Tab-separated table of C-alpha atoms and ligand atoms in Angstrom:
chain	number	residue	atom	x	y	z
V	1172	MET	CA	97.565	36.189	76.775
V	1173	HIS	CA	96.314	38.658	79.378
V	1174	LEU	CA	93.621	41.132	78.417
V	1175	ASP	CA	92.592	44.166	80.459
V	1176	LEU	CA	89.835	46.489	79.282
V	1177	ASP	CA	90.765	50.161	79.156
V	1178	SER	CA	89.117	52.521	81.681
V	1179	PHE	CA	86.415	49.903	81.840
V	1180	TYR	CA	83.538	51.538	83.750
V	1181	ALA	CA	84.124	54.784	81.837
V	1182	GLN	CA	83.932	53.002	78.473
V	1183	CYS	CA	80.663	51.379	79.583
V	1184	GLU	CA	79.258	54.810	80.472
V	1185	GLU	CA	80.378	56.286	77.156
V	1186	ASN	CA	78.595	53.514	75.283
V	1187	ALA	CA	75.436	53.922	77.346
V	1188	ASN	CA	75.495	57.718	76.885
V	1189	PRO	CA	77.120	58.500	73.523
V	1190	HIS	CA	77.059	62.262	74.226
V	1191	LEU	CA	79.891	61.606	76.717
V	1192	LYS	CA	82.293	60.601	73.923
V	1193	GLY	CA	85.312	62.863	73.696
V	1194	LYS	CA	84.719	64.470	77.086
V	1195	PRO	CA	86.605	63.699	80.261
V	1196	VAL	CA	84.396	61.170	82.075
V	1197	VAL	CA	84.683	60.512	85.785
V	1198	VAL	CA	82.812	57.540	87.274
V	1199	CYS	CA	81.982	58.353	90.882
V	1200	VAL	CA	81.089	56.413	93.999
V	1201	TYR	CA	79.037	58.959	95.914
V	1202	SER	CA	79.000	58.340	99.627
V	1203	GLY	CA	75.879	60.471	99.980
V	1204	ARG	CA	77.055	62.520	102.948
V	1205	THR	CA	77.444	65.749	101.017
V	1206	GLU	CA	76.877	66.408	97.329
V	1207	ASP	CA	80.492	65.809	96.355
V	1208	SER	CA	81.644	63.398	99.019
V	1209	GLY	CA	82.907	60.091	97.760
V	1210	ALA	CA	85.698	58.731	95.595
V	1211	VAL	CA	86.505	58.311	91.929
V	1212	SER	CA	86.000	54.748	90.720
V	1213	THR	CA	87.732	55.346	87.417
V	1214	ALA	CA	88.207	58.036	84.795
V	1215	ASN	CA	88.555	57.841	81.034
V	1216	TYR	CA	91.862	58.716	79.417
V	1217	GLU	CA	90.735	62.294	78.585
V	1218	ALA	CA	90.131	62.902	82.294
V	1219	ARG	CA	93.413	61.253	83.258
V	1220	LYS	CA	95.276	63.978	81.339
V	1221	TYR	CA	94.138	66.309	84.105
V	1222	GLY	CA	95.419	64.015	86.836
V	1223	VAL	CA	92.079	62.436	87.668
V	1224	LYS	CA	92.390	58.764	88.626
V	1225	ALA	CA	90.768	55.982	90.614
V	1226	GLY	CA	90.659	56.469	94.351
V	1227	ILE	CA	90.948	60.251	94.612
V	1228	PRO	CA	88.133	62.235	96.249
V	1229	ILE	CA	85.421	63.466	93.883
V	1230	ALA	CA	85.909	67.019	95.173
V	1231	ARG	CA	89.552	66.853	94.130
V	1232	ALA	CA	88.600	65.572	90.660
V	1233	LYS	CA	86.188	68.492	90.297
V	1234	LYS	CA	88.986	70.936	91.144
V	1235	LEU	CA	91.314	69.308	88.615
V	1236	LEU	CA	88.604	69.618	85.952
V	1237	GLU	CA	87.453	73.120	86.873
V	1238	GLY	CA	86.283	75.001	83.780
V	1239	VAL	CA	86.488	71.846	81.641
V	1240	ASP	CA	83.409	70.341	79.944
V	1241	ALA	CA	83.637	67.094	81.886
V	1242	ALA	CA	81.020	64.562	82.939
V	1243	PHE	CA	80.682	63.125	86.440
V	1244	VAL	CA	78.519	60.006	86.413
V	1245	PRO	CA	77.498	57.711	89.264
V	1246	MET	CA	78.777	54.157	89.208
V	1247	ASN	CA	76.298	51.590	87.883
V	1248	HIS	CA	77.857	48.261	88.763
V	1249	PRO	CA	75.093	45.874	87.600
V	1250	TYR	CA	75.331	47.367	84.123
V	1251	TYR	CA	79.119	46.935	83.967
V	1252	GLU	CA	78.671	43.330	85.061
V	1253	GLN	CA	76.361	42.652	82.143
V	1254	VAL	CA	78.822	44.145	79.676
V	1255	SER	CA	81.628	42.198	81.323
V	1256	GLU	CA	79.749	38.915	81.019
V	1257	ARG	CA	79.190	39.409	77.310
V	1258	ILE	CA	82.846	40.266	76.767
V	1259	MET	CA	84.038	37.272	78.787
V	1260	ASP	CA	81.821	35.010	76.676
V	1261	ILE	CA	83.542	36.309	73.542
V	1262	LEU	CA	86.998	35.816	75.046
V	1263	ARG	CA	86.209	32.303	76.251
V	1264	THR	CA	85.520	31.205	72.688
V	1265	GLN	CA	88.926	32.544	71.607
V	1266	SER	CA	90.994	30.488	74.044
V	1267	ASP	CA	92.055	26.910	74.732
V	1268	ALA	CA	91.754	27.562	78.469
V	1269	PHE	CA	90.214	30.635	80.006
V	1270	GLU	CA	90.467	32.367	83.371
V	1271	GLN	CA	88.529	35.475	84.241
V	1272	ALA	CA	90.668	37.416	86.705
V	1273	SER	CA	88.368	40.342	87.537
V	1274	ILE	CA	85.408	42.221	86.107
V	1275	ASP	CA	87.589	43.601	83.307
V	1276	GLU	CA	90.472	41.197	82.811
V	1277	ALA	CA	91.168	37.645	81.812
V	1278	PHE	CA	93.912	35.194	80.980
V	1279	LEU	CA	93.614	33.239	77.730
V	1280	ASP	CA	95.778	30.212	77.062
V	1281	VAL	CA	96.236	30.258	73.293
V	1282	SER	CA	99.193	27.854	73.152
V	1283	ALA	CA	97.421	25.100	71.272
V	1284	ARG	CA	95.507	27.207	68.761
V	1285	THR	CA	98.639	29.178	67.848
V	1286	ALA	CA	100.939	26.130	67.969
V	1287	THR	CA	102.967	28.282	70.411
V	1288	SER	CA	103.886	30.758	67.676
V	1289	PHE	CA	104.123	34.263	69.114
V	1290	ASP	CA	103.392	35.728	65.679
V	1291	ALA	CA	100.206	33.695	65.438
V	1292	ALA	CA	99.349	34.829	68.979
V	1293	ARG	CA	99.799	38.457	67.925
V	1294	ASP	CA	97.359	37.888	65.046
V	1295	ALA	CA	94.921	36.231	67.437
V	1296	ALA	CA	95.166	39.236	69.759
V	1297	LEU	CA	94.487	41.681	66.924
V	1298	GLU	CA	91.493	39.612	65.939
V	1299	ILE	CA	90.187	39.672	69.515
V	1300	LYS	CA	90.632	43.445	69.759
V	1301	ASN	CA	88.775	43.795	66.477
V	1302	GLN	CA	85.948	41.594	67.673
V	1303	LEU	CA	85.582	43.471	70.973
V	1304	PHE	CA	85.515	46.761	69.109
V	1305	THR	CA	82.910	45.759	66.541
V	1306	GLN	CA	80.683	43.808	68.929
V	1307	GLU	CA	80.949	45.831	72.143
V	1308	ASN	CA	82.615	49.074	71.060
V	1309	VAL	CA	85.356	48.735	73.677
V	1310	THR	CA	89.132	48.819	73.546
V	1311	ALA	CA	91.411	46.594	75.578
V	1312	SER	CA	95.111	46.201	76.173
V	1313	ILE	CA	96.648	42.797	75.608
V	1314	GLY	CA	99.922	41.293	76.749
V	1315	ILE	CA	101.334	38.073	75.344
V	1316	GLY	CA	104.061	36.127	77.079
V	1317	PRO	CA	105.381	32.664	77.848
V	1318	ASN	CA	103.466	32.614	81.143
V	1319	LYS	CA	100.679	34.390	83.000
V	1320	VAL	CA	102.716	36.839	85.014
V	1321	ILE	CA	104.709	38.072	82.001
V	1322	ALA	CA	101.483	38.421	79.991
V	1323	LYS	CA	99.913	40.380	82.847
V	1324	ILE	CA	102.853	42.755	83.128
V	1325	ALA	CA	102.915	43.133	79.330
V	1326	SER	CA	99.226	44.037	79.099
V	1327	ASP	CA	99.963	47.032	81.307
V	1328	GLN	CA	102.862	48.160	79.127
V	1329	ALA	CA	101.025	50.144	76.443
V	1330	LYS	CA	97.657	51.373	77.658
V	1331	PRO	CA	95.136	52.158	76.226
V	1332	ASP	CA	94.465	49.952	73.182
V	1333	GLY	CA	97.896	48.353	73.533
V	1334	LEU	CA	99.407	45.103	72.362
V	1335	THR	CA	102.733	43.965	73.791
V	1336	VAL	CA	104.334	40.678	72.841
V	1337	VAL	CA	107.169	39.349	75.008
V	1338	LYS	CA	108.859	36.287	73.564
V	1339	PRO	CA	110.659	33.933	75.942
V	1340	GLU	CA	114.101	35.163	74.869
V	1341	ASP	CA	113.036	38.788	75.473
V	1342	VAL	CA	111.818	38.268	79.035
V	1343	PRO	CA	115.047	39.340	80.824
V	1344	ASN	CA	115.329	42.560	78.795
V	1345	PHE	CA	111.653	43.313	79.117
V	1346	LEU	CA	111.724	42.983	82.898
V	1347	SER	CA	115.110	44.457	83.686
V	1348	LEU	CA	114.360	48.170	83.704
V	1349	LEU	CA	110.757	48.050	84.864
V	1350	PRO	CA	110.094	49.383	88.367
V	1351	VAL	CA	109.377	46.707	90.980
V	1352	SER	CA	105.846	48.079	91.332
V	1353	ARG	CA	105.024	46.590	87.932
V	1354	ILE	CA	105.049	43.124	89.482
V	1355	PRO	CA	101.419	42.229	90.167
V	1356	GLY	CA	100.996	42.036	93.925
V	1357	VAL	CA	103.895	44.355	94.779
V	1358	GLY	CA	101.928	47.122	96.428
V	1359	LYS	CA	102.944	50.362	98.123
V	1360	ARG	CA	104.260	48.682	101.255
V	1361	ALA	CA	106.445	46.133	99.458
V	1362	GLU	CA	107.721	48.879	97.179
V	1363	GLU	CA	108.728	51.019	100.174
V	1364	LYS	CA	110.584	48.128	101.785
V	1365	LEU	CA	112.471	47.525	98.544
V	1366	THR	CA	113.319	51.213	98.198
V	1367	GLN	CA	114.887	51.026	101.664
V	1368	MET	CA	116.988	48.146	100.337
V	1369	ASN	CA	118.027	50.345	97.392
V	1370	VAL	CA	116.067	48.246	94.967
V	1371	SER	CA	113.900	50.037	92.433
V	1372	THR	CA	114.086	48.008	89.204
V	1373	ILE	CA	113.217	44.392	88.596
V	1374	ARG	CA	116.816	43.794	87.500
V	1375	GLN	CA	118.051	44.935	90.920
V	1376	LEU	CA	115.367	42.819	92.519
V	1377	SER	CA	116.497	39.702	90.665
V	1378	SER	CA	119.988	40.048	92.145
V	1379	LEU	CA	118.642	39.661	95.702
V	1380	SER	CA	118.912	36.221	97.235
V	1381	PRO	CA	115.727	34.258	97.780
V	1382	THR	CA	116.667	34.059	101.478
V	1383	ILE	CA	116.609	37.853	101.850
V	1384	LEU	CA	113.302	38.116	100.031
V	1385	VAL	CA	111.738	35.413	102.169
V	1386	GLU	CA	113.068	37.088	105.339
V	1387	THR	CA	111.623	40.424	104.244
V	1388	PHE	CA	108.285	39.384	102.773
V	1389	GLY	CA	107.602	35.952	104.203
V	1390	LYS	CA	107.774	32.611	102.479
V	1391	SER	CA	104.799	33.017	100.220
V	1392	LEU	CA	105.126	36.588	98.889
V	1393	GLY	CA	108.954	36.471	99.048
V	1394	GLY	CA	109.109	33.310	96.986
V	1395	TYR	CA	106.635	34.691	94.496
V	1396	ILE	CA	108.570	37.970	94.109
V	1397	TYR	CA	111.805	36.050	93.641
V	1398	ARG	CA	110.396	33.835	90.902
V	1399	THR	CA	108.619	36.690	89.159
V	1400	SER	CA	111.742	38.883	89.101
V	1401	ARG	CA	113.282	36.113	87.009
V	1402	GLY	CA	110.239	35.824	84.809
V	1403	ASP	CA	109.397	32.407	86.261
V	1404	ASP	CA	105.788	31.374	86.547
V	1405	ASP	CA	104.226	27.997	85.848
V	1406	GLU	CA	100.685	28.658	86.868
V	1407	PRO	CA	98.136	27.135	84.538
V	1408	VAL	CA	95.369	29.220	83.029
V	1409	LYS	CA	92.356	27.715	84.711
V	1410	GLU	CA	88.693	28.578	84.861
V	1411	ARG	CA	88.004	29.953	88.348
V	1412	GLY	CA	86.017	27.575	90.426
V	1413	GLN	CA	87.580	24.586	88.729
V	1414	PRO	CA	87.890	21.704	91.194
V	1415	VAL	CA	91.192	21.657	93.048
V	1416	GLN	CA	91.224	17.882	93.111
V	1417	PHE	CA	90.486	14.959	90.851
V	1418	SER	CA	89.244	11.610	92.075
V	1419	ARG	CA	88.145	8.301	90.632
V	1420	ILE	CA	86.108	5.760	92.545
V	1421	ALA	CA	85.139	2.227	91.534
V	1422	THR	CA	82.943	-0.453	93.060
V	1423	LEU	CA	84.837	-3.710	93.540
V	1424	LYS	CA	83.481	-6.854	91.876
V	1425	GLN	CA	82.966	-8.295	95.324
V	1426	ASN	CA	83.608	-7.111	98.840
V	1427	THR	CA	87.213	-7.910	99.635
V	1428	ARG	CA	90.400	-7.018	101.471
V	1429	ARG	CA	92.682	-9.257	99.430
V	1430	ALA	CA	95.605	-7.483	97.789
V	1431	GLU	CA	95.332	-9.442	94.546
V	1432	GLU	CA	91.791	-8.145	94.086
V	1433	VAL	CA	92.329	-4.610	95.373
V	1434	LEU	CA	95.618	-3.642	93.739
V	1435	PRO	CA	94.648	-4.083	90.054
V	1436	VAL	CA	91.659	-1.784	90.615
V	1437	LEU	CA	93.929	0.708	92.308
V	1438	THR	CA	96.215	0.674	89.261
V	1439	VAL	CA	93.341	1.494	86.923
V	1440	LEU	CA	92.128	4.307	89.180
V	1441	ALA	CA	95.613	5.792	89.605
V	1442	ASN	CA	96.157	5.834	85.852
V	1443	SER	CA	92.791	7.382	85.248
V	1444	VAL	CA	93.563	10.186	87.726
V	1445	SER	CA	96.950	10.614	86.075
V	1446	ASP	CA	95.310	10.978	82.646
V	1447	LYS	CA	92.963	13.591	84.012
V	1448	LEU	CA	95.857	15.584	85.489
V	1449	LYS	CA	97.803	15.448	82.230
V	1450	GLU	CA	94.769	16.466	80.236
V	1451	HIS	CA	94.576	19.635	82.359
V	1452	GLY	CA	98.336	20.229	82.369
V	1453	LEU	CA	98.421	19.865	86.144
V	1454	ARG	CA	100.361	17.941	88.739
V	1455	CYS	CA	99.273	16.991	92.244
V	1456	LYS	CA	101.057	17.559	95.504
V	1457	SER	CA	99.270	14.823	97.391
V	1458	VAL	CA	97.572	11.523	96.768
V	1459	ALA	CA	94.823	9.921	98.828
V	1460	ILE	CA	92.963	6.651	98.848
V	1461	ILE	CA	89.307	6.494	99.723
V	1462	ALA	CA	88.046	3.242	101.176
V	1463	ILE	CA	84.325	2.637	101.392
V	1464	LEU	CA	83.741	-0.330	103.661
V	1465	THR	CA	80.986	-2.918	103.587
V	1466	ASP	CA	79.070	-0.995	106.270
V	1467	LEU	CA	79.404	2.074	103.956
V	1468	THR	CA	81.691	3.980	106.300
V	1469	ILE	CA	84.157	6.095	104.346
V	1470	ARG	CA	87.813	6.131	105.366
V	1471	SER	CA	90.658	7.920	103.703
V	1472	ARG	CA	94.421	8.215	103.943
V	1473	SER	CA	96.603	10.722	102.170
V	1474	ARG	CA	100.254	11.562	101.758
V	1475	MET	CA	102.293	14.332	100.209
V	1476	LEU	CA	104.447	13.413	97.256
V	1477	GLU	CA	108.128	14.271	97.376
V	1478	SER	CA	107.476	16.612	94.476
V	1479	PRO	CA	104.339	17.371	92.470
V	1480	SER	CA	103.609	14.767	89.825
V	1481	SER	CA	101.063	13.621	87.307
V	1482	GLU	CA	102.785	10.289	86.608
V	1483	GLY	CA	100.586	7.221	86.834
V	1484	LYS	CA	103.430	5.170	88.330
V	1485	ILE	CA	104.044	7.651	91.137
V	1486	ILE	CA	100.379	8.084	91.959
V	1487	GLU	CA	99.922	4.325	91.867
V	1488	SER	CA	102.833	3.578	94.157
V	1489	SER	CA	101.644	6.140	96.727
V	1490	ALA	CA	98.124	4.780	96.568
V	1491	ARG	CA	99.434	1.222	96.981
V	1492	GLN	CA	101.389	2.097	100.092
V	1493	LEU	CA	98.406	3.920	101.507
V	1494	ILE	CA	95.981	1.052	100.962
V	1495	GLN	CA	98.435	-1.494	102.307
V	1496	GLU	CA	99.010	0.573	105.445
V	1497	PHE	CA	95.296	1.030	105.802
V	1498	LEU	CA	94.500	-2.672	105.518
V	1499	GLN	CA	97.291	-3.577	107.916
V	1500	SER	CA	96.134	-1.178	110.585
V	1501	ASN	CA	92.465	-2.101	110.067
V	1502	PRO	CA	92.424	-5.903	110.121
V	1503	GLU	CA	88.602	-5.995	110.186
V	1504	ALA	CA	88.087	-3.658	107.246
V	1505	VAL	CA	86.507	-5.150	104.118
V	1506	LEU	CA	86.259	-2.914	101.063
V	1507	ARG	CA	83.188	-2.374	98.985
V	1508	ARG	CA	84.379	0.573	96.919
V	1509	LEU	CA	87.785	2.110	96.417
V	1510	GLY	CA	88.927	5.524	95.227
V	1511	VAL	CA	92.092	7.427	94.379
V	1512	LYS	CA	92.225	11.170	94.792
V	1513	ALA	CA	94.817	13.716	93.630
V	1514	SER	CA	94.788	17.069	95.389
V	1515	GLY	CA	96.888	20.187	95.752
V	1516	LEU	CA	96.855	20.662	91.996
V	1517	THR	CA	99.645	22.814	90.695
V	1518	MET	CA	102.349	23.128	88.095
V	1519	GLU	CA	105.294	23.524	90.416
V	1520	ALA	CA	106.267	22.500	93.946
V	1521	GLY	CA	105.493	25.286	96.389
V	1522	GLN	CA	104.081	27.445	93.635
V	1523	THR	CA	101.979	30.262	94.996
V	1524	ASP	CA	99.036	31.452	93.070
V	1525	MET	CA	99.617	34.880	91.528
V	1526	SER	CA	95.883	35.415	91.734
V	1527	LYS	CA	96.159	35.450	95.517
V	1528	PHE	CA	98.373	38.519	95.403
V	1529	LEU	CA	96.232	40.098	92.736
V	1530	ALA	CA	93.153	39.623	94.874
V	1531	GLU	CA	94.916	41.256	97.832
V	1532	GLN	CA	96.019	44.123	95.637
V	1533	ASN	CA	92.540	44.608	94.217
V	1534	GLN	CA	91.166	44.753	97.742
V	1535	SER	CA	93.652	47.313	98.978
V	1536	GLY	CA	93.341	49.355	95.775
V	1537	SER	CA	89.565	49.440	95.793
V	1538	SER	CA	87.848	52.742	96.259
V	1539	GLY	CA	85.547	51.193	98.798
V	1540	THR	CA	82.798	50.082	96.498
Z	3049	DCP	N1	87.893	50.276	90.060
Z	3049	DCP	C1	87.386	50.939	91.183
Z	3049	DCP	N2	88.252	51.465	92.128
Z	3049	DCP	C2	89.592	51.363	91.961
Z	3049	DCP	C3	90.119	50.695	90.833
Z	3049	DCP	C4	89.234	50.160	89.906
Z	3049	DCP	O1	86.170	51.036	91.330
Z	3049	DCP	N3	90.425	51.894	92.881
Z	3049	DCP	C5	86.958	49.757	89.050
Z	3049	DCP	C6	86.732	50.774	87.943
Z	3049	DCP	C7	87.546	50.286	86.781
Z	3049	DCP	C8	87.539	48.781	86.989
Z	3049	DCP	O2	87.469	48.587	88.411
Z	3049	DCP	O3	87.009	50.670	85.528
Z	3049	DCP	C9	88.756	48.099	86.418
Z	3049	DCP	O4	89.911	48.553	87.104
Z	3049	DCP	P1	91.284	48.807	86.379
Z	3049	DCP	O5	92.311	48.927	87.439
Z	3049	DCP	O6	91.498	47.803	85.309
Z	3049	DCP	O7	91.141	50.276	85.756
Z	3049	DCP	P2	90.439	50.779	84.445
Z	3049	DCP	O8	89.906	49.677	83.621
Z	3049	DCP	O9	89.426	51.803	84.829
Z	3049	DCP	O10	91.602	51.548	83.702
Z	3049	DCP	P3	92.863	50.966	82.912
Z	3049	DCP	O11	92.699	51.447	81.515
Z	3049	DCP	O12	94.042	51.566	83.583
Z	3049	DCP	O13	92.818	49.475	83.020
Z	3050	CA	CA1	91.200	47.922	83.059
Z	3051	CA	CA1	91.772	45.479	85.584
């Protein structure tokens, strides 16, 4: 599930100043140079009817709303942050895994609590909308899909106060006629390049070869666009700031460098790391061993796996090779403690984080606040 609050700053202002309700409301970032210099941060849906939107100059918004009983209010970011925090706390309790994506949007993994039923997920979404409305007097638009990127595109489908459910079998139809700009991270520049290639819909985009896309947009963005045009995304919903690696370290019963004492410990550690990965629905791209020697120096060795894995056997065999190589090339080394670390956590080999493109888009789309 992806949830995005409708005209967020404007809704906050309406709730703080109830006399604004029903009027066009324009939230402004005044630059202070002249009375009207600055840009529009956002506008409520009444104001949008007149063509007012985020990023346009305040003077232009005033022209568009000439003669209309509209309100122009200065942006009050700390206040919106407080409202946002309260809303995110509500959403967190309604999800199995939660990822805040910006001040006004979040991903909610509801797979477990709905037993992957899209009908149950729809009910859960209605319940969430209801809760946000009664507790915070705000509306939001929600998209539900088999993965994050589909949910994100779906939440933008029926704004404001929307709810769009895209079941796995409906993904190709849902995407096919949408303009390429609906892909999160496809900004103005990418859209222009695609127009030059005679590509305007996601269906047309999905017929391009990955090679062409990578040549045009680079490996990272090109690969992401290619996968997304097919509705493919395996990114986990994860709390931001979650560690990007898991490790387990144990102290050996006695200082040693003998394989028959070291390897059983390594097996336990590798399996423990594997359990942790599986618990989080993640796989790792690389495995490392950490060797803490009797003089307490810390040494480590790592290697990339052929493909991302969470399997205990695979992690163990990599760790074994690493420790054996380490002991061979360090004939004096005696171990006191030993660790196994999994890093490069992901769901798919070479997967690029959608959030990276979203962050870039948010930066370029910002009105300079
Ligand atoms: N914002 C901003 N400048 C921009 C875009 C957004 O200051 N160029 C701020 C104001 C918005 C908030 O970020 O309220 C969230 O951005 P959204 O893009 O989600 O826009 P809204 O929530 O305002 O409207 P929508 O209903 O389209 O989501
Ligand atoms: Ca929003
Ligand atoms: Ca948003």
